[in-house]
């Protein structure tokens, strides 16, 4: 018999699943508000139309579902055969008719949700490999999807903004990004602070850092490389005309 509710009872994982499901619903709403003709318009990602974004999110759900099948069966099924295959899939998806593109998003999202729901509680610990080659427990796929649906909903450039993204999602995203900078040493001289909080990250030992401040949505938007207008930069006590672009993230 097929279960109608999640097999896991881990409260942290259930909370994470909630953010992924809400993000998927948010992406769906944003996509549905676009007319078929508007799908041809530019997204916020250089070189990508809204069609590319929708296709990417659809194929991303399929790729993550493959990881869940891997965790469930033990049979290795990678996200993508190669990064070329992934890129080719997205360019192909962008040429689909509007109805086919919308179906791709809807069906892949439902399928992934069923895979998550029916994954036995103990299988969430099983290890799988991401497209970047990281070995992670199956539970990590929930965050991988959460990040994609929320940020790419903004990329549809249809009124959604980082202010729509729940605070715990923004906090984890910012942590991921500043953590990646730290690992690569690309945050030298950059100190980041969320206005009105002691949430500080970046190069905390810099002698004379450039201080980036803003709201949590504003700073996270900047950190993902989506513009500099939502933050303020200060150096030597003087406010700069424009904040520096954030270091590369992915
Ligand atoms: Zn993406």
Tab-separated table of C-alpha atoms and ligand atoms in Angstrom:
chain	number	residue	atom	x	y	z
A	1	UNK	CA	0.000	0.000	0.000
A	2	UNK	CA	1.217	3.488	-0.764
A	3	UNK	CA	1.569	5.774	2.225
A	4	UNK	CA	-0.322	9.060	2.214
A	5	UNK	CA	1.949	10.738	4.707
A	6	UNK	CA	5.663	11.075	5.312
A	7	UNK	CA	7.371	7.945	6.590
A	8	UNK	CA	9.886	9.960	8.573
A	9	UNK	CA	8.879	11.280	11.992
A	10	UNK	CA	12.073	13.309	12.502
A	11	UNK	CA	10.771	16.792	13.431
A	12	UNK	CA	13.753	18.594	11.883
A	13	UNK	CA	13.327	16.750	8.599
A	14	UNK	CA	9.564	17.346	8.576
A	15	UNK	CA	10.223	21.065	9.079
A	16	UNK	CA	12.732	21.001	6.213
A	17	UNK	CA	10.194	19.226	3.982
A	18	UNK	CA	7.677	21.944	4.812
A	19	UNK	CA	10.057	24.649	3.534
A	20	UNK	CA	10.658	22.671	0.332
A	21	UNK	CA	6.932	22.136	-0.241
A	22	UNK	CA	6.073	25.776	0.472
A	23	UNK	CA	8.855	26.856	-1.868
A	24	UNK	CA	7.520	24.570	-4.588
A	25	UNK	CA	4.035	26.029	-4.134
A	26	UNK	CA	5.535	29.516	-4.269
A	27	UNK	CA	7.398	28.740	-7.485
A	28	UNK	CA	4.195	27.226	-8.947
A	29	UNK	CA	2.207	30.342	-8.113
A	30	UNK	CA	4.827	32.651	-9.596
A	31	UNK	CA	5.049	30.536	-12.748
A	32	UNK	CA	1.248	30.323	-13.095
A	33	UNK	CA	0.949	34.110	-12.918
A	34	UNK	CA	2.979	34.374	-16.116
A	35	UNK	CA	1.114	34.199	-19.402
A	36	UNK	CA	2.416	31.830	-22.075
A	37	UNK	CA	3.830	34.812	-23.998
A	38	UNK	CA	5.597	36.115	-20.880
A	39	UNK	CA	7.486	32.817	-20.591
A	40	UNK	CA	9.584	34.008	-23.538
A	41	UNK	CA	10.812	37.001	-21.513
A	42	UNK	CA	14.188	37.300	-19.824
A	43	UNK	CA	14.758	35.913	-16.351
A	44	UNK	CA	17.125	37.552	-13.869
A	45	UNK	CA	19.803	35.013	-14.831
A	46	UNK	CA	22.109	36.167	-17.637
A	47	UNK	CA	21.393	34.316	-20.886
A	48	UNK	CA	18.336	32.513	-19.519
A	49	UNK	CA	14.701	33.213	-20.408
A	50	UNK	CA	11.941	32.323	-17.957
A	51	UNK	CA	11.552	29.133	-20.006
A	52	UNK	CA	15.082	28.071	-19.057
A	53	UNK	CA	14.341	28.676	-15.373
A	54	UNK	CA	11.114	26.634	-15.501
A	55	UNK	CA	12.812	23.801	-17.395
A	56	UNK	CA	15.743	23.808	-14.949
A	57	UNK	CA	13.405	23.549	-11.946
A	58	UNK	CA	11.479	20.699	-13.609
A	59	UNK	CA	14.586	18.694	-14.474
A	60	UNK	CA	16.072	19.482	-11.057
A	61	UNK	CA	13.086	17.734	-9.409
A	62	UNK	CA	13.643	14.703	-11.631
A	63	UNK	CA	17.357	14.661	-10.804
A	64	UNK	CA	16.697	14.874	-7.065
A	65	UNK	CA	14.037	12.155	-7.373
A	66	UNK	CA	16.764	9.933	-8.862
A	67	UNK	CA	18.804	10.432	-5.684
A	68	UNK	CA	15.812	9.404	-3.569
A	69	UNK	CA	15.331	6.280	-5.708
A	70	UNK	CA	19.039	5.582	-5.146
A	71	UNK	CA	18.589	5.961	-1.371
A	72	UNK	CA	15.523	3.700	-1.446
A	73	UNK	CA	16.933	0.892	-3.623
A	74	UNK	CA	20.711	1.106	-3.203
A	75	UNK	CA	21.017	1.141	-6.987
A	76	UNK	CA	23.235	4.081	-7.979
A	77	UNK	CA	21.311	6.605	-10.102
A	78	UNK	CA	23.190	9.922	-10.379
A	79	UNK	CA	21.421	13.271	-10.701
A	80	UNK	CA	22.789	13.824	-14.212
A	81	UNK	CA	24.895	11.644	-16.510
A	82	UNK	CA	27.204	14.670	-16.946
A	83	UNK	CA	27.053	18.448	-16.712
A	84	UNK	CA	26.769	18.574	-20.525
A	85	UNK	CA	23.689	16.359	-20.371
A	86	UNK	CA	22.236	18.643	-17.697
A	87	UNK	CA	22.858	21.796	-19.760
A	88	UNK	CA	21.528	20.197	-22.910
A	89	UNK	CA	18.383	19.091	-21.080
A	90	UNK	CA	17.731	22.675	-19.965
A	91	UNK	CA	18.197	24.145	-23.459
A	92	UNK	CA	15.908	21.464	-24.847
A	93	UNK	CA	13.305	22.052	-22.113
A	94	UNK	CA	13.288	25.763	-22.914
A	95	UNK	CA	11.996	24.937	-26.421
A	96	UNK	CA	8.947	22.995	-25.180
A	97	UNK	CA	5.457	24.363	-25.774
A	98	UNK	CA	4.109	26.373	-22.823
A	99	UNK	CA	1.717	23.576	-21.854
A	100	UNK	CA	4.480	20.951	-21.982
A	101	UNK	CA	6.792	23.191	-19.975
A	102	UNK	CA	4.136	23.745	-17.308
A	103	UNK	CA	3.407	19.996	-17.227
A	104	UNK	CA	7.108	19.255	-16.816
A	105	UNK	CA	7.208	21.470	-13.731
A	106	UNK	CA	3.937	20.141	-12.249
A	107	UNK	CA	4.556	16.435	-12.833
A	108	UNK	CA	8.195	16.457	-11.729
A	109	UNK	CA	7.270	18.301	-8.526
A	110	UNK	CA	4.503	15.808	-7.702
A	111	UNK	CA	6.799	12.886	-8.477
A	112	UNK	CA	9.577	14.184	-6.224
A	113	UNK	CA	7.101	14.773	-3.432
A	114	UNK	CA	5.844	11.186	-3.673
A	115	UNK	CA	9.430	9.879	-3.595
A	116	UNK	CA	10.130	11.905	-0.451
A	117	UNK	CA	6.853	10.923	1.193
A	118	UNK	CA	7.327	7.207	0.619
A	119	UNK	CA	11.020	7.017	1.511
A	120	UNK	CA	11.287	4.727	4.584
A	121	UNK	CA	12.441	6.545	7.721
A	122	UNK	CA	15.814	4.776	7.946
A	123	UNK	CA	16.609	5.293	4.231
A	124	UNK	CA	16.894	9.077	4.767
A	125	UNK	CA	20.362	8.375	6.203
A	126	UNK	CA	21.508	6.494	3.100
A	127	UNK	CA	24.308	8.248	1.256
A	128	UNK	CA	24.008	9.624	-2.255
A	129	UNK	CA	26.230	11.820	-4.430
A	130	UNK	CA	25.274	15.324	-5.606
A	131	UNK	CA	26.019	16.720	-9.065
A	132	UNK	CA	29.043	18.498	-7.523
A	133	UNK	CA	30.348	15.161	-6.248
A	134	UNK	CA	29.540	15.683	-2.563
A	135	UNK	CA	28.514	12.571	-0.607
A	136	UNK	CA	25.479	13.473	1.491
A	137	UNK	CA	22.638	11.700	3.304
A	138	UNK	CA	19.372	11.570	1.342
A	139	UNK	CA	17.927	14.106	3.796
A	140	UNK	CA	20.235	16.774	2.270
A	141	UNK	CA	18.201	16.621	-0.967
A	142	UNK	CA	15.422	18.516	0.814
A	143	UNK	CA	17.669	21.531	1.318
A	144	UNK	CA	19.080	21.201	-2.225
A	145	UNK	CA	15.551	21.513	-3.591
A	146	UNK	CA	14.474	24.234	-1.128
A	147	UNK	CA	17.322	26.488	-2.238
A	148	UNK	CA	16.461	25.978	-5.906
A	149	UNK	CA	12.706	26.624	-5.774
A	150	UNK	CA	12.858	29.748	-3.609
A	151	UNK	CA	15.744	31.518	-5.372
A	152	UNK	CA	14.649	30.613	-8.902
A	153	UNK	CA	11.092	31.837	-8.172
A	154	UNK	CA	12.731	35.254	-7.754
A	155	UNK	CA	14.641	34.702	-11.010
A	156	UNK	CA	11.327	34.438	-12.896
A	157	UNK	CA	11.343	38.249	-12.498
A	158	UNK	CA	7.641	38.396	-11.937
A	159	UNK	CA	7.366	40.232	-8.632
A	160	UNK	CA	8.744	37.578	-6.277
A	161	UNK	CA	11.585	38.828	-4.091
A	162	UNK	CA	13.965	37.622	-1.405
A	163	UNK	CA	11.603	39.221	1.132
A	164	UNK	CA	9.131	36.430	0.262
A	165	UNK	CA	11.594	33.736	1.341
A	166	UNK	CA	11.152	32.432	4.918
A	167	UNK	CA	13.789	33.577	7.408
A	168	UNK	CA	15.182	30.094	8.234
A	169	UNK	CA	15.713	29.473	4.499
A	170	UNK	CA	17.511	32.819	4.072
A	171	UNK	CA	19.686	32.168	7.129
A	172	UNK	CA	20.779	28.738	5.898
A	173	UNK	CA	21.373	30.059	2.383
A	174	UNK	CA	23.560	32.902	3.654
A	175	UNK	CA	25.419	30.464	5.892
A	176	UNK	CA	26.049	28.112	2.941
A	177	UNK	CA	27.349	30.946	0.781
A	178	UNK	CA	29.586	32.610	3.361
A	179	UNK	CA	30.817	29.133	4.343
A	180	UNK	CA	31.811	28.450	0.727
A	181	UNK	CA	33.677	31.793	0.572
A	182	UNK	CA	35.465	30.975	3.814
A	183	UNK	CA	36.560	27.561	2.472
A	184	UNK	CA	37.928	29.156	-0.701
A	185	UNK	CA	39.325	32.221	1.063
A	186	UNK	CA	37.426	34.569	-1.253
A	187	UNK	CA	35.872	36.681	1.504
A	188	UNK	CA	39.111	38.524	2.370
A	189	UNK	CA	38.374	42.041	3.609
A	190	UNK	CA	34.588	41.622	3.534
A	191	UNK	CA	32.609	41.803	6.759
A	192	UNK	CA	28.873	41.139	6.583
A	193	UNK	CA	26.310	42.213	9.150
A	194	UNK	CA	22.531	41.938	9.216
A	195	UNK	CA	21.215	45.335	10.350
A	196	UNK	CA	19.910	45.371	13.894
A	197	UNK	CA	21.355	41.956	14.778
A	198	UNK	CA	24.724	40.538	15.820
A	199	UNK	CA	24.552	38.129	12.856
A	200	UNK	CA	28.029	38.706	11.434
A	201	UNK	CA	29.943	36.658	8.893
A	202	UNK	CA	32.728	36.948	6.357
A	203	UNK	CA	36.286	38.030	7.174
A	204	UNK	CA	35.759	38.655	10.903
A	205	UNK	CA	39.481	39.122	11.585
A	206	UNK	CA	40.130	41.760	8.882
A	207	UNK	CA	41.921	44.906	10.145
A	208	UNK	CA	40.084	47.356	7.934
A	209	UNK	CA	37.215	45.515	6.273
A	210	UNK	CA	34.587	46.707	3.836
A	211	UNK	CA	31.410	46.374	5.864
A	212	UNK	CA	28.322	45.117	4.032
A	213	UNK	CA	25.051	45.730	5.843
A	214	UNK	CA	21.383	45.278	5.040
A	215	UNK	CA	18.302	43.280	5.911
A	216	UNK	CA	18.548	39.489	5.873
A	217	UNK	CA	16.707	39.283	2.498
A	218	UNK	CA	18.832	42.140	1.091
A	219	UNK	CA	22.172	40.712	2.181
A	220	UNK	CA	21.245	37.213	1.016
A	221	UNK	CA	20.186	38.560	-2.386
A	222	UNK	CA	23.550	40.327	-2.679
A	223	UNK	CA	25.420	37.213	-1.518
A	224	UNK	CA	23.786	35.053	-4.221
A	225	UNK	CA	25.112	37.494	-6.834
A	226	UNK	CA	21.740	39.054	-7.638
A	227	UNK	CA	22.605	42.755	-7.540
A	228	UNK	CA	24.196	45.188	-5.105
A	229	UNK	CA	21.348	47.677	-4.579
A	230	UNK	CA	19.840	45.961	-1.511
A	231	UNK	CA	22.941	46.447	0.668
A	232	UNK	CA	25.079	49.306	1.938
A	233	UNK	CA	28.873	49.169	1.887
A	234	UNK	CA	31.101	51.157	4.212
A	235	UNK	CA	34.890	51.438	4.211
A	236	UNK	CA	36.923	53.530	6.680
A	237	UNK	CA	33.634	54.900	7.988
A	238	UNK	CA	32.630	56.237	4.575
A	239	UNK	CA	29.663	54.878	2.669
A	240	UNK	CA	30.603	53.693	-0.835
A	241	UNK	CA	28.527	54.733	-3.867
A	242	UNK	CA	28.010	51.093	-4.706
A	243	UNK	CA	28.680	47.881	-2.822
A	244	UNK	CA	31.248	45.546	-4.371
A	245	UNK	CA	29.843	42.509	-6.160
A	246	UNK	CA	29.715	39.464	-3.913
A	247	UNK	CA	32.386	36.803	-4.453
A	248	UNK	CA	31.435	33.896	-6.731
A	249	UNK	CA	29.196	31.408	-4.933
A	250	UNK	CA	28.670	28.313	-7.129
B	1	LIG	ZN1	19.601	26.215	-10.038
